[in-house]
PDB file of N, CA, C and O in Angstrom:
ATOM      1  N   UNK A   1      45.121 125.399 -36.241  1.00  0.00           N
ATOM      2  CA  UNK A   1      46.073 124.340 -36.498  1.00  0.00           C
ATOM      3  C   UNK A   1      47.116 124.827 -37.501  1.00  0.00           C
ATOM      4  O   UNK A   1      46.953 125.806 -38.230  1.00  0.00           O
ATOM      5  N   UNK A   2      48.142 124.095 -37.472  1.00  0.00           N
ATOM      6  CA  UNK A   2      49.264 124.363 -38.038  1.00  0.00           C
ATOM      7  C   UNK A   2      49.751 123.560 -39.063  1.00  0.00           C
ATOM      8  O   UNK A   2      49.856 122.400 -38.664  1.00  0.00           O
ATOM      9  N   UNK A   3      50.086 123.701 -40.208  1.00  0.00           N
ATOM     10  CA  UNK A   3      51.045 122.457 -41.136  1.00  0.00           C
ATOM     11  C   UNK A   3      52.139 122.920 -42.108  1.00  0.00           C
ATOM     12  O   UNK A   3      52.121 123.826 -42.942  1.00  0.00           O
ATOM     13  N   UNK A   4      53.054 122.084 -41.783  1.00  0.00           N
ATOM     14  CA  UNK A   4      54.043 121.802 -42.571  1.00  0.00           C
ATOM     15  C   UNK A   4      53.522 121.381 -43.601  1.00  0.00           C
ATOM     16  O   UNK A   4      52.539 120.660 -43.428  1.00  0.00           O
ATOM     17  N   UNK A   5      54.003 121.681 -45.176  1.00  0.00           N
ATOM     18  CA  UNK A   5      53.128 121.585 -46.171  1.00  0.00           C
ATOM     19  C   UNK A   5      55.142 121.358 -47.226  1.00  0.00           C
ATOM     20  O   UNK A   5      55.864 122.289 -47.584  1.00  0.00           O
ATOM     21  N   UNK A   6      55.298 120.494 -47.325  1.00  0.00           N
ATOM     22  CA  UNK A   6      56.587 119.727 -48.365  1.00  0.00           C
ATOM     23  C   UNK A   6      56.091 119.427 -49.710  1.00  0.00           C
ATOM     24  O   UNK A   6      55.469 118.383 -49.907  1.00  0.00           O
ATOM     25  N   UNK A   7      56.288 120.151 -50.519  1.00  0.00           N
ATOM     26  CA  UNK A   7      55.773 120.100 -52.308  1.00  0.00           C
ATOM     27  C   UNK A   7      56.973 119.354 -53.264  1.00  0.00           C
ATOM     28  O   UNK A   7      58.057 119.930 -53.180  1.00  0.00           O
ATOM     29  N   UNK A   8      56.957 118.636 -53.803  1.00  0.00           N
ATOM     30  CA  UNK A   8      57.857 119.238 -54.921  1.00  0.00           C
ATOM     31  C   UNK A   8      56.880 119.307 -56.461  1.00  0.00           C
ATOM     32  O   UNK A   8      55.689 118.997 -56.497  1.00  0.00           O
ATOM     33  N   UNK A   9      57.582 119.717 -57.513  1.00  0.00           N
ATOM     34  CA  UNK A   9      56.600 119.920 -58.488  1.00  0.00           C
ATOM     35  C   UNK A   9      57.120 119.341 -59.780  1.00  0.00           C
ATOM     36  O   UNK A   9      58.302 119.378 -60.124  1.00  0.00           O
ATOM     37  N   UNK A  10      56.094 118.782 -60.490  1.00  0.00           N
ATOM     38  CA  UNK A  10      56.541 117.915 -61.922  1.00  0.00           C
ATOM     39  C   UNK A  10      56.361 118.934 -62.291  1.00  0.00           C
ATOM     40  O   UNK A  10      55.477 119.754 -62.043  1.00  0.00           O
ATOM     41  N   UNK A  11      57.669 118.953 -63.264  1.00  0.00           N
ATOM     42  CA  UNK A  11      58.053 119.556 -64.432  1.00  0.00           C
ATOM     43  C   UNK A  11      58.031 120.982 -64.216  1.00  0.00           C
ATOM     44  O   UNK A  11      57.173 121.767 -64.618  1.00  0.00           O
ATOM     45  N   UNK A  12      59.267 121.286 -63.406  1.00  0.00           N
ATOM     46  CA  UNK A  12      59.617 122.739 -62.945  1.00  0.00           C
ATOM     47  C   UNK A  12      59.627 123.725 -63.566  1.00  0.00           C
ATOM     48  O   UNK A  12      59.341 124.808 -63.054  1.00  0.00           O
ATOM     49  N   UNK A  13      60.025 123.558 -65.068  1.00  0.00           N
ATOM     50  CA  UNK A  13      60.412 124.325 -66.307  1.00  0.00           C
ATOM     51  C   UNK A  13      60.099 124.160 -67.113  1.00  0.00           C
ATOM     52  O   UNK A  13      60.720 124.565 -68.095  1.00  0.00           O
ATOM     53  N   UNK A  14      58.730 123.337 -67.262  1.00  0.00           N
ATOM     54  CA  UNK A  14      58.473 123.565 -68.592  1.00  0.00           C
ATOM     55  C   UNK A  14      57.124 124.375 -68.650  1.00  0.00           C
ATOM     56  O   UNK A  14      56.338 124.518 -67.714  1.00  0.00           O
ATOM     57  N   UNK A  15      57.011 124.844 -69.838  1.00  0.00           N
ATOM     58  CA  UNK A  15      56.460 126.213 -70.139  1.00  0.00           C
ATOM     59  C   UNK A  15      55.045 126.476 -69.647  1.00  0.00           C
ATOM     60  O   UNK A  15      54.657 127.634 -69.494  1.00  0.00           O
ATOM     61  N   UNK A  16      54.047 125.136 -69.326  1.00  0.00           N
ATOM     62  CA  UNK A  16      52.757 125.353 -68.486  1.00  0.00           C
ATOM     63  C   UNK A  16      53.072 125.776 -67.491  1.00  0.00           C
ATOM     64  O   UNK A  16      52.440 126.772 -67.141  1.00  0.00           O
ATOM     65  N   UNK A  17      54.439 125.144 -66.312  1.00  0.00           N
ATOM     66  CA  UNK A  17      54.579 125.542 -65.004  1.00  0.00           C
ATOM     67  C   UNK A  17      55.051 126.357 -65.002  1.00  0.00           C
ATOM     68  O   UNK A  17      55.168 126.537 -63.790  1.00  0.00           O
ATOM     69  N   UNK A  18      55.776 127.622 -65.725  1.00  0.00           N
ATOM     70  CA  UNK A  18      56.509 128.753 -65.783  1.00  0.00           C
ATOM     71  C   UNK A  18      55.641 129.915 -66.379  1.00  0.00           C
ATOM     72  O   UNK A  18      56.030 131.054 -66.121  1.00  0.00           O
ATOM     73  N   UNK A  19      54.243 129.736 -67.329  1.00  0.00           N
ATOM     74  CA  UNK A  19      53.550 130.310 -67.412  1.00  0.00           C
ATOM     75  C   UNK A  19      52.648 130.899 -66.279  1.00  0.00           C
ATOM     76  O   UNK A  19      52.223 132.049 -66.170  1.00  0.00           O
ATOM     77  N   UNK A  20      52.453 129.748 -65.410  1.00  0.00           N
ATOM     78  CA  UNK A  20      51.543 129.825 -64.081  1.00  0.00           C
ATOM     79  C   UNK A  20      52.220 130.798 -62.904  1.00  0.00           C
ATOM     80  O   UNK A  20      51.454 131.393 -62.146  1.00  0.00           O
ATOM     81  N   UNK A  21      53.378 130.924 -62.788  1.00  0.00           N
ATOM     82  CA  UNK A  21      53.787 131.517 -61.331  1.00  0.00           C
ATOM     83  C   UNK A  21      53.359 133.043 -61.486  1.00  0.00           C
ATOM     84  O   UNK A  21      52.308 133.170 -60.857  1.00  0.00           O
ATOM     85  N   UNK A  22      53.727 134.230 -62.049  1.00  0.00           N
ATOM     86  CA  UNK A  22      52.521 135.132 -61.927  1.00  0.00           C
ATOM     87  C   UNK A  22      51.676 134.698 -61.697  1.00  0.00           C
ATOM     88  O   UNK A  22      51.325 135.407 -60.754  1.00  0.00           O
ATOM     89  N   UNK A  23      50.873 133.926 -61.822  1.00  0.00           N
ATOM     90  CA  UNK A  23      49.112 134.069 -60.694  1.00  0.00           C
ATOM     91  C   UNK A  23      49.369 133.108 -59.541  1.00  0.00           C
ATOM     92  O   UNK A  23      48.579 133.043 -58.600  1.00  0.00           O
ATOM     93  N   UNK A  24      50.344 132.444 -59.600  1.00  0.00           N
ATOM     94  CA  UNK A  24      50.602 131.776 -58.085  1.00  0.00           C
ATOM     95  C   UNK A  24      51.410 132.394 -57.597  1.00  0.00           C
ATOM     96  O   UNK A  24      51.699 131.835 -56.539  1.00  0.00           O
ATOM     97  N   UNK A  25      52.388 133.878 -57.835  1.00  0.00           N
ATOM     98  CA  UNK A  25      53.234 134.873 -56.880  1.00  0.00           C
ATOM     99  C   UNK A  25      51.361 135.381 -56.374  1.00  0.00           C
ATOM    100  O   UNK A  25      50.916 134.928 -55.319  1.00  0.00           O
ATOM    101  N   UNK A  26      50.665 136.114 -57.071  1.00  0.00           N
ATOM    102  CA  UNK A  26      49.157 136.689 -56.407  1.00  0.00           C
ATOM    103  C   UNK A  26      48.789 135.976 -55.314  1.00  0.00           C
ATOM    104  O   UNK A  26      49.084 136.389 -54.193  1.00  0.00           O
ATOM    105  N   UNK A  27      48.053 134.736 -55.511  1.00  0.00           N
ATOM    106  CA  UNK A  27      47.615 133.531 -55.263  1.00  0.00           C
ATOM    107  C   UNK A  27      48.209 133.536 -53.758  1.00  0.00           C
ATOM    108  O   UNK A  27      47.532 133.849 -52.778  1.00  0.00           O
ATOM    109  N   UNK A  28      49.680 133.112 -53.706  1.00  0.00           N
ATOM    110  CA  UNK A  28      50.379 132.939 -52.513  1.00  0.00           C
ATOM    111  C   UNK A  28      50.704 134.348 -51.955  1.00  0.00           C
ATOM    112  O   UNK A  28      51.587 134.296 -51.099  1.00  0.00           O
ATOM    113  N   UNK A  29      50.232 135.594 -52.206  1.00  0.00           N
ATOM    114  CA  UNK A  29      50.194 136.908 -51.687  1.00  0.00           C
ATOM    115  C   UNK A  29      49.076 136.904 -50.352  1.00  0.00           C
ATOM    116  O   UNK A  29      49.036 137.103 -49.138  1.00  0.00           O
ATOM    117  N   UNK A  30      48.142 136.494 -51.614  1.00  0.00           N
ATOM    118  CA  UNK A  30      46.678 136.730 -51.156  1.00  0.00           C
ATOM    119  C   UNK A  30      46.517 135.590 -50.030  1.00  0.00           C
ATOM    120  O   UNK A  30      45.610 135.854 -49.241  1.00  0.00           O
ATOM    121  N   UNK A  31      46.917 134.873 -49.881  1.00  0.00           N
ATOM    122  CA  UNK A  31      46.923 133.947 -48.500  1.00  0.00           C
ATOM    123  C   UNK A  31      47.759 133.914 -47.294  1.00  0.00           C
ATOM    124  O   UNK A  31      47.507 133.244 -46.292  1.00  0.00           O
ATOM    125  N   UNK A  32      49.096 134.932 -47.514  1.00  0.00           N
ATOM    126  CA  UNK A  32      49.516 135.543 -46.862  1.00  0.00           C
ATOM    127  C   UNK A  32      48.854 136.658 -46.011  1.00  0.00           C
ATOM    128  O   UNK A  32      49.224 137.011 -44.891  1.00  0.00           O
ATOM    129  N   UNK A  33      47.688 137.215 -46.811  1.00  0.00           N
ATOM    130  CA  UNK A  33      47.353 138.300 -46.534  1.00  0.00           C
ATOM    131  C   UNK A  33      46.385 138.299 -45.454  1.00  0.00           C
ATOM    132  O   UNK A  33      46.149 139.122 -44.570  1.00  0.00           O
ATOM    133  N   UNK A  34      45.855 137.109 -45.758  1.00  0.00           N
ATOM    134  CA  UNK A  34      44.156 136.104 -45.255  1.00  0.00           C
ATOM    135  C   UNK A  34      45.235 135.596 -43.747  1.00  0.00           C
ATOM    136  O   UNK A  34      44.546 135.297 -42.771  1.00  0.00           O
ATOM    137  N   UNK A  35      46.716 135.497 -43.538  1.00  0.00           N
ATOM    138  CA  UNK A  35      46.724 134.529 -42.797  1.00  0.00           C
ATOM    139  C   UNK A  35      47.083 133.384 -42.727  1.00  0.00           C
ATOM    140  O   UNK A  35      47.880 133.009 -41.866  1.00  0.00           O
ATOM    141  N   UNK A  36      46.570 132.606 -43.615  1.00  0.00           N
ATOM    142  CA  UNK A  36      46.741 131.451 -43.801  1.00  0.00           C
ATOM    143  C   UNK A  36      48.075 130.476 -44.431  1.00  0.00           C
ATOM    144  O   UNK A  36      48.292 129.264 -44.452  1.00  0.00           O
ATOM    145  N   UNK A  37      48.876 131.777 -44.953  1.00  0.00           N
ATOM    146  CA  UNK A  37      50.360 130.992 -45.353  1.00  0.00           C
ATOM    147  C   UNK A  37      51.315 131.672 -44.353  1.00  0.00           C
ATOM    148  O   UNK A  37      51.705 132.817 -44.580  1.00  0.00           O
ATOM    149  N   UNK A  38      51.691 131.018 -43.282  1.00  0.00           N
ATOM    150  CA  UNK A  38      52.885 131.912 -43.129  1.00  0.00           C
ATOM    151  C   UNK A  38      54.038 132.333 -43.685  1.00  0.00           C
ATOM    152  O   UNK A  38      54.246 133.450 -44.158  1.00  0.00           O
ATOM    153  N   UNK A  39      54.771 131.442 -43.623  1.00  0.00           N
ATOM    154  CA  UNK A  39      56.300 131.153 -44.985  1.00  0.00           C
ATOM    155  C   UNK A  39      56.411 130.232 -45.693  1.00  0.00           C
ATOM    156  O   UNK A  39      56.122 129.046 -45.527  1.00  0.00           O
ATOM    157  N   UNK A  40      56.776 130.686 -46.391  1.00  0.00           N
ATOM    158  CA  UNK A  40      57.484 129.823 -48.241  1.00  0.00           C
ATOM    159  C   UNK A  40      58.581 129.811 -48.018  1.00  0.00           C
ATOM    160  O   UNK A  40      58.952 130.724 -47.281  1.00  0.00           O
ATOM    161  N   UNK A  41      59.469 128.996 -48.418  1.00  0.00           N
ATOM    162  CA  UNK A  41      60.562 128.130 -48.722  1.00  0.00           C
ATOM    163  C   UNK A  41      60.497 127.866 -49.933  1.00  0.00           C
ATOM    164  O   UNK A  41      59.434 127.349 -50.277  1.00  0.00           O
ATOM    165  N   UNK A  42      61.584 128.104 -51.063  1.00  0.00           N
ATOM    166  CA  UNK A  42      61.330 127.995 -52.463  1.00  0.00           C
ATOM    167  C   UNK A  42      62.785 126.901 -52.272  1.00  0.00           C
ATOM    168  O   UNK A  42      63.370 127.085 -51.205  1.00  0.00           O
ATOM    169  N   UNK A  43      63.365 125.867 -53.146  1.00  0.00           N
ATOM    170  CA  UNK A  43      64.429 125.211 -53.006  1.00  0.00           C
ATOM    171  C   UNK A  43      65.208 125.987 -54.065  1.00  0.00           C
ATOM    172  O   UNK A  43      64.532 126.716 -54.791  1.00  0.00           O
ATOM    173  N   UNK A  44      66.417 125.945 -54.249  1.00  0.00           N
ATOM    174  CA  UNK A  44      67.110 127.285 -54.944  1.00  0.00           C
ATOM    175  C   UNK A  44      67.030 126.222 -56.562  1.00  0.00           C
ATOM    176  O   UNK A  44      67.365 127.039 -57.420  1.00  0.00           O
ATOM    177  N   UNK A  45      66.839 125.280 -57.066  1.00  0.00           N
ATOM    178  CA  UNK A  45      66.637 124.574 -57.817  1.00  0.00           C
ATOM    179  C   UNK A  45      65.095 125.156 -58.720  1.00  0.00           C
ATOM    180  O   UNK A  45      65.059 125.185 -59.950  1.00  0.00           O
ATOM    181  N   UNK A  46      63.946 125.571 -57.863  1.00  0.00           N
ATOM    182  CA  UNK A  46      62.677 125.475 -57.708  1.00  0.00           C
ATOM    183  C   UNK A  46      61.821 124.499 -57.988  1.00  0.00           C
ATOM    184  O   UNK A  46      60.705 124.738 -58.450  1.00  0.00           O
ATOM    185  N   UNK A  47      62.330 123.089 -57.695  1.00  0.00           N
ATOM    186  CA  UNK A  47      61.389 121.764 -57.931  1.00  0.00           C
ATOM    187  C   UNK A  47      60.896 121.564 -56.452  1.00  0.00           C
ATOM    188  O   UNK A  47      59.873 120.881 -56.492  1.00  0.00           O
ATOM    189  N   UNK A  48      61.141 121.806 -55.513  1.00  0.00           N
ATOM    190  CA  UNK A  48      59.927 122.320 -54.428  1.00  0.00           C
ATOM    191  C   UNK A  48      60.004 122.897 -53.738  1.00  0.00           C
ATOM    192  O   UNK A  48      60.757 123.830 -54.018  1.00  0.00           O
ATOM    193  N   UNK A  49      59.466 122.951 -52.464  1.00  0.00           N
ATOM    194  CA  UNK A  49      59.500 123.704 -51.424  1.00  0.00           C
ATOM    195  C   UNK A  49      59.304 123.319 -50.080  1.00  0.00           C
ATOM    196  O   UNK A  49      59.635 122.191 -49.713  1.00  0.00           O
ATOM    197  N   UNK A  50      58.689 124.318 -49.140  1.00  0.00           N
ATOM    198  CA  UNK A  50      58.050 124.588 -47.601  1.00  0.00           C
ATOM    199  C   UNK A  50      57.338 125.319 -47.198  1.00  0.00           C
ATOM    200  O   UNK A  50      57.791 126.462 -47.155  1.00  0.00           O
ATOM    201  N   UNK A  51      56.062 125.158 -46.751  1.00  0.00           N
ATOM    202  CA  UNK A  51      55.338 126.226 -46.673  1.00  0.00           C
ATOM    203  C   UNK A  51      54.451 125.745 -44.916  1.00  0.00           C
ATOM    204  O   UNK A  51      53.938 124.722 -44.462  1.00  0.00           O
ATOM    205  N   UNK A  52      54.597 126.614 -44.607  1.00  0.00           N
ATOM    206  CA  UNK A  52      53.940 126.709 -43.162  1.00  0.00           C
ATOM    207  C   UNK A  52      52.514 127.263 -43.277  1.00  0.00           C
ATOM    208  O   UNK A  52      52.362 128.365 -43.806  1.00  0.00           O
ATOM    209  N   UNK A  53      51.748 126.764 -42.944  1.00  0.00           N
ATOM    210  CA  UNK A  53      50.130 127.128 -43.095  1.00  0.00           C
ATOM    211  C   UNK A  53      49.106 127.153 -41.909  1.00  0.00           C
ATOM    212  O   UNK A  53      48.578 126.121 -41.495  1.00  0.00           O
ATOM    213  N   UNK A  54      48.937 127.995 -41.556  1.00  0.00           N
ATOM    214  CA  UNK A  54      47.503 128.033 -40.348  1.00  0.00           C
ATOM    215  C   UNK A  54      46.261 128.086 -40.859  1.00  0.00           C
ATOM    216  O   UNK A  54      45.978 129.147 -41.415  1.00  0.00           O
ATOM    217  N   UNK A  55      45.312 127.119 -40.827  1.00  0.00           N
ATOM    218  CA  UNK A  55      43.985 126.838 -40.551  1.00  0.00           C
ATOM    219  C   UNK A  55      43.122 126.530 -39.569  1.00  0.00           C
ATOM    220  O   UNK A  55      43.598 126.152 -38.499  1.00  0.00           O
ATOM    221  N   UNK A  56      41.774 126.621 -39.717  1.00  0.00           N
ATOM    222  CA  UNK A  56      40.685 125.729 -38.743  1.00  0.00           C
ATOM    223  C   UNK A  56      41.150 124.506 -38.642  1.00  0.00           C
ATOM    224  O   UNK A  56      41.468 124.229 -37.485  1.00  0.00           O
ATOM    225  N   UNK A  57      41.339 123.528 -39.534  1.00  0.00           N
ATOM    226  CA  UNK A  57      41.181 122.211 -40.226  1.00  0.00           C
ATOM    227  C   UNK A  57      42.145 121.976 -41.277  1.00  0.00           C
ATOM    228  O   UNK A  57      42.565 122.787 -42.103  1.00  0.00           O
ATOM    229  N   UNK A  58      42.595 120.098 -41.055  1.00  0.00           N
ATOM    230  CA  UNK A  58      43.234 119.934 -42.137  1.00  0.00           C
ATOM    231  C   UNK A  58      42.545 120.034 -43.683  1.00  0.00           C
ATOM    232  O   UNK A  58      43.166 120.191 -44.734  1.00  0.00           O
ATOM    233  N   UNK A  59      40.880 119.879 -43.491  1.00  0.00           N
ATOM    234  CA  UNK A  59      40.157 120.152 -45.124  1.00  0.00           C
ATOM    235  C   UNK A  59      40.266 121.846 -45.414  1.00  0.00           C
ATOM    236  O   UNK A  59      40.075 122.250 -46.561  1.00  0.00           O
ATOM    237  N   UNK A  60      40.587 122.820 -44.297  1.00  0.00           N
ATOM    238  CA  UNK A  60      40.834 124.016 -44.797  1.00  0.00           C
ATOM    239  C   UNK A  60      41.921 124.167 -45.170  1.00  0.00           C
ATOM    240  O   UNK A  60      41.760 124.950 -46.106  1.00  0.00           O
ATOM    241  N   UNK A  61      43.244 123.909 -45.082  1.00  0.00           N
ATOM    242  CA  UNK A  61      44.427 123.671 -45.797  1.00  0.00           C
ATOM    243  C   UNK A  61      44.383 123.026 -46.963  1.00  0.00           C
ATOM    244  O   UNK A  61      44.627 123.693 -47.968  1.00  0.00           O
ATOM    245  N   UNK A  62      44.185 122.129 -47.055  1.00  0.00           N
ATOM    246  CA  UNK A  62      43.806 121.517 -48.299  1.00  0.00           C
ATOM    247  C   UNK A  62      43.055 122.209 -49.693  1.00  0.00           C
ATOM    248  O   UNK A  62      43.313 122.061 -50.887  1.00  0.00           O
ATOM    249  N   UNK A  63      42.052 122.999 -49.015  1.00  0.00           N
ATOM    250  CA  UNK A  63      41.172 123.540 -50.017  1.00  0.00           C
ATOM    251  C   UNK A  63      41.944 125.214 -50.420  1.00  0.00           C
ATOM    252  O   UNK A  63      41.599 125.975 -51.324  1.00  0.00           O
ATOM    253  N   UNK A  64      42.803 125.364 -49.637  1.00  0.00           N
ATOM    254  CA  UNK A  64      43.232 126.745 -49.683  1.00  0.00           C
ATOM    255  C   UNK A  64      44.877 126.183 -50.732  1.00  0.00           C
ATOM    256  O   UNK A  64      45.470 126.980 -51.459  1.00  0.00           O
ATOM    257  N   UNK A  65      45.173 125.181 -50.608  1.00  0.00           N
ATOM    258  CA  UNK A  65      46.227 124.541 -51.431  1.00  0.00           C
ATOM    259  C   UNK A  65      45.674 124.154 -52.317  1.00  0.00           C
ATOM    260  O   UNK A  65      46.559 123.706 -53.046  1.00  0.00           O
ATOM    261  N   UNK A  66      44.325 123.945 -52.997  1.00  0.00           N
ATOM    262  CA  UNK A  66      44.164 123.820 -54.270  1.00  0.00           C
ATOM    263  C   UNK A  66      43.808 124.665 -55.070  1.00  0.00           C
ATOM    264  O   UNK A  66      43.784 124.463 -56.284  1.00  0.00           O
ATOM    265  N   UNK A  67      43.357 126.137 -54.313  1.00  0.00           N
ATOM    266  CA  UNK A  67      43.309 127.366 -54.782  1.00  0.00           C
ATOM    267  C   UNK A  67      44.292 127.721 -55.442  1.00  0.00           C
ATOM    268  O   UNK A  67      44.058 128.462 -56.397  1.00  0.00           O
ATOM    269  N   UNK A  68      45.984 127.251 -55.121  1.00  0.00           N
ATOM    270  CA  UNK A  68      47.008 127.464 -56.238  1.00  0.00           C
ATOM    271  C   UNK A  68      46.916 126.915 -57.505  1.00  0.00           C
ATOM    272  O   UNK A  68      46.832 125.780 -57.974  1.00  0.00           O
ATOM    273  N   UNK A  69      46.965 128.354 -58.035  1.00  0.00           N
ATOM    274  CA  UNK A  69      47.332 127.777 -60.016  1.00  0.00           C
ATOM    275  C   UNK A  69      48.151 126.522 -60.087  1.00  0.00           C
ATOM    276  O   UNK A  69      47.584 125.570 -60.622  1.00  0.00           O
ATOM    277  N   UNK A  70      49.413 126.326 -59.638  1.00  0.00           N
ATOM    278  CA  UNK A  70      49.968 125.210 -59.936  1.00  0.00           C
ATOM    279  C   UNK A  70      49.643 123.696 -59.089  1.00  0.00           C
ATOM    280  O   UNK A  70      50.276 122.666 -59.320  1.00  0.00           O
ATOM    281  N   UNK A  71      48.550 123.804 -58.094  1.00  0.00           N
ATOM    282  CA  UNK A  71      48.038 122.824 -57.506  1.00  0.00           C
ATOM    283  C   UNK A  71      48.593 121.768 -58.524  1.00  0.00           C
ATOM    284  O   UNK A  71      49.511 121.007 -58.218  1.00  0.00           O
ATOM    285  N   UNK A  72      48.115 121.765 -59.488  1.00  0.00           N
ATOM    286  CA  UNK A  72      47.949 120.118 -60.437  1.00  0.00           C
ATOM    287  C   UNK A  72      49.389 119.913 -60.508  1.00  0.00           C
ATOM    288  O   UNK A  72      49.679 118.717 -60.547  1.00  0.00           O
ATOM    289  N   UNK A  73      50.064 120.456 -60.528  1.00  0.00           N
ATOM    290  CA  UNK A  73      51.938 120.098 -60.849  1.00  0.00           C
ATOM    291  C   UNK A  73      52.260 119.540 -59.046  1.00  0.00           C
ATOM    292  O   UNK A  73      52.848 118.491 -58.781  1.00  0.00           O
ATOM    293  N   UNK A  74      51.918 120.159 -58.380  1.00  0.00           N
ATOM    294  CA  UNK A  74      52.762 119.361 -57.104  1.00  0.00           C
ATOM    295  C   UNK A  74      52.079 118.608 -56.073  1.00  0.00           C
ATOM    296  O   UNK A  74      51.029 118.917 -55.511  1.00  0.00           O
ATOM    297  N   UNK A  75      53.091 117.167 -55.815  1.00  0.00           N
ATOM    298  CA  UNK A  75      52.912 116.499 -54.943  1.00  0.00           C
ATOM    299  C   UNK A  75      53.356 117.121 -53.645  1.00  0.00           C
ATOM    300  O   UNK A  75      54.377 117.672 -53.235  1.00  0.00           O
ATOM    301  N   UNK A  76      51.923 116.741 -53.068  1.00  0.00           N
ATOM    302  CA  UNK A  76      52.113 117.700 -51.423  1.00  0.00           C
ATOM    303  C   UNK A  76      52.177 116.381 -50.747  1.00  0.00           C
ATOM    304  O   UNK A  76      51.949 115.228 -51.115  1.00  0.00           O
ATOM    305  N   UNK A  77      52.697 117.126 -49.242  1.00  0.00           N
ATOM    306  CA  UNK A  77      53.002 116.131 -48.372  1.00  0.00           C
ATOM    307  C   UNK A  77      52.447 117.097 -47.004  1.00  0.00           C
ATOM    308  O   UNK A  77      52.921 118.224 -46.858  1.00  0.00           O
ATOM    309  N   UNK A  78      51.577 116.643 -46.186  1.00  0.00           N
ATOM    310  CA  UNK A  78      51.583 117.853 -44.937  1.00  0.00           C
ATOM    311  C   UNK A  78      51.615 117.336 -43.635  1.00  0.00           C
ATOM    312  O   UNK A  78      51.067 116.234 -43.645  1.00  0.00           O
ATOM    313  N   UNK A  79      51.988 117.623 -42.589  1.00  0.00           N
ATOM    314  CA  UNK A  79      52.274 117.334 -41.323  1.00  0.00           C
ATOM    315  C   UNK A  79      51.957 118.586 -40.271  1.00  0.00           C
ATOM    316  O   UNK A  79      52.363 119.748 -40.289  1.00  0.00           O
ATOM    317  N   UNK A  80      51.026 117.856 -39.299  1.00  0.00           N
ATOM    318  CA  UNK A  80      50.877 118.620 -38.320  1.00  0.00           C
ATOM    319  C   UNK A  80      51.736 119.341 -37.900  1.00  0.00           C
ATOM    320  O   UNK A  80      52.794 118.811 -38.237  1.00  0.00           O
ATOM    321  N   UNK A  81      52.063 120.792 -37.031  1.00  0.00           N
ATOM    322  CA  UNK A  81      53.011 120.939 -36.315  1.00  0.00           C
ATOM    323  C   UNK A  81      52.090 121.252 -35.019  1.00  0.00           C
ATOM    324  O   UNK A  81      50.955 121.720 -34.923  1.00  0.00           O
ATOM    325  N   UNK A  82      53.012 120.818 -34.083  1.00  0.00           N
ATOM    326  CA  UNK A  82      52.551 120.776 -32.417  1.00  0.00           C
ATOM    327  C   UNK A  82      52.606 122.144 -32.349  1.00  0.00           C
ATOM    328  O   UNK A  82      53.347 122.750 -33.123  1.00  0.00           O
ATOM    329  N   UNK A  83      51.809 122.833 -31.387  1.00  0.00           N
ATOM    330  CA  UNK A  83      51.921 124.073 -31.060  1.00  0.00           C
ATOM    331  C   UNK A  83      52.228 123.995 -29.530  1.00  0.00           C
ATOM    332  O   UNK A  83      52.397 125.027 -28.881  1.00  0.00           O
TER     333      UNK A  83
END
């Protein structure tokens, strides 16, 4: 399965969420790597994004999106995509 995965993130710039992206550049490497992220979409602002994701299951997306360091900063939004 496939999802559209629409973030944006509280508090883009301040110094917890700007501390975190080194281990969420890894983080979102390493799930690239697995598969499971296809593309990122960063907004040129960086208060959110797009991210395309293949899983088994919508609870395997989910659990692979809370594996990000900055999980706790962004409101996700996800939508099937038809294949």
């Amino acid at each position: 399965m496939r999802f559209m995965v629409r973030f944006t993130t509280r508090d883009p710039g301040s110094d917890e969420v700007l501390s975190l992206i080194p281990t969420e550049r890894e983080r979102v490497r390493e799930l690239q790597e697995e598969g499971t992220l296809e593309e990122l979409y960063l907004a040129a602002d960086r208060s959110g994004g797009w991210i395309v994701m293949r899983g088994a299951s919508l609870e395997w997306i989910e659990e692979a999106l809370a594996s990000l360091p900055l999980h706790p900063y962004l409101d996700l939004e996800l939508t099937a995509i038809r294949e």
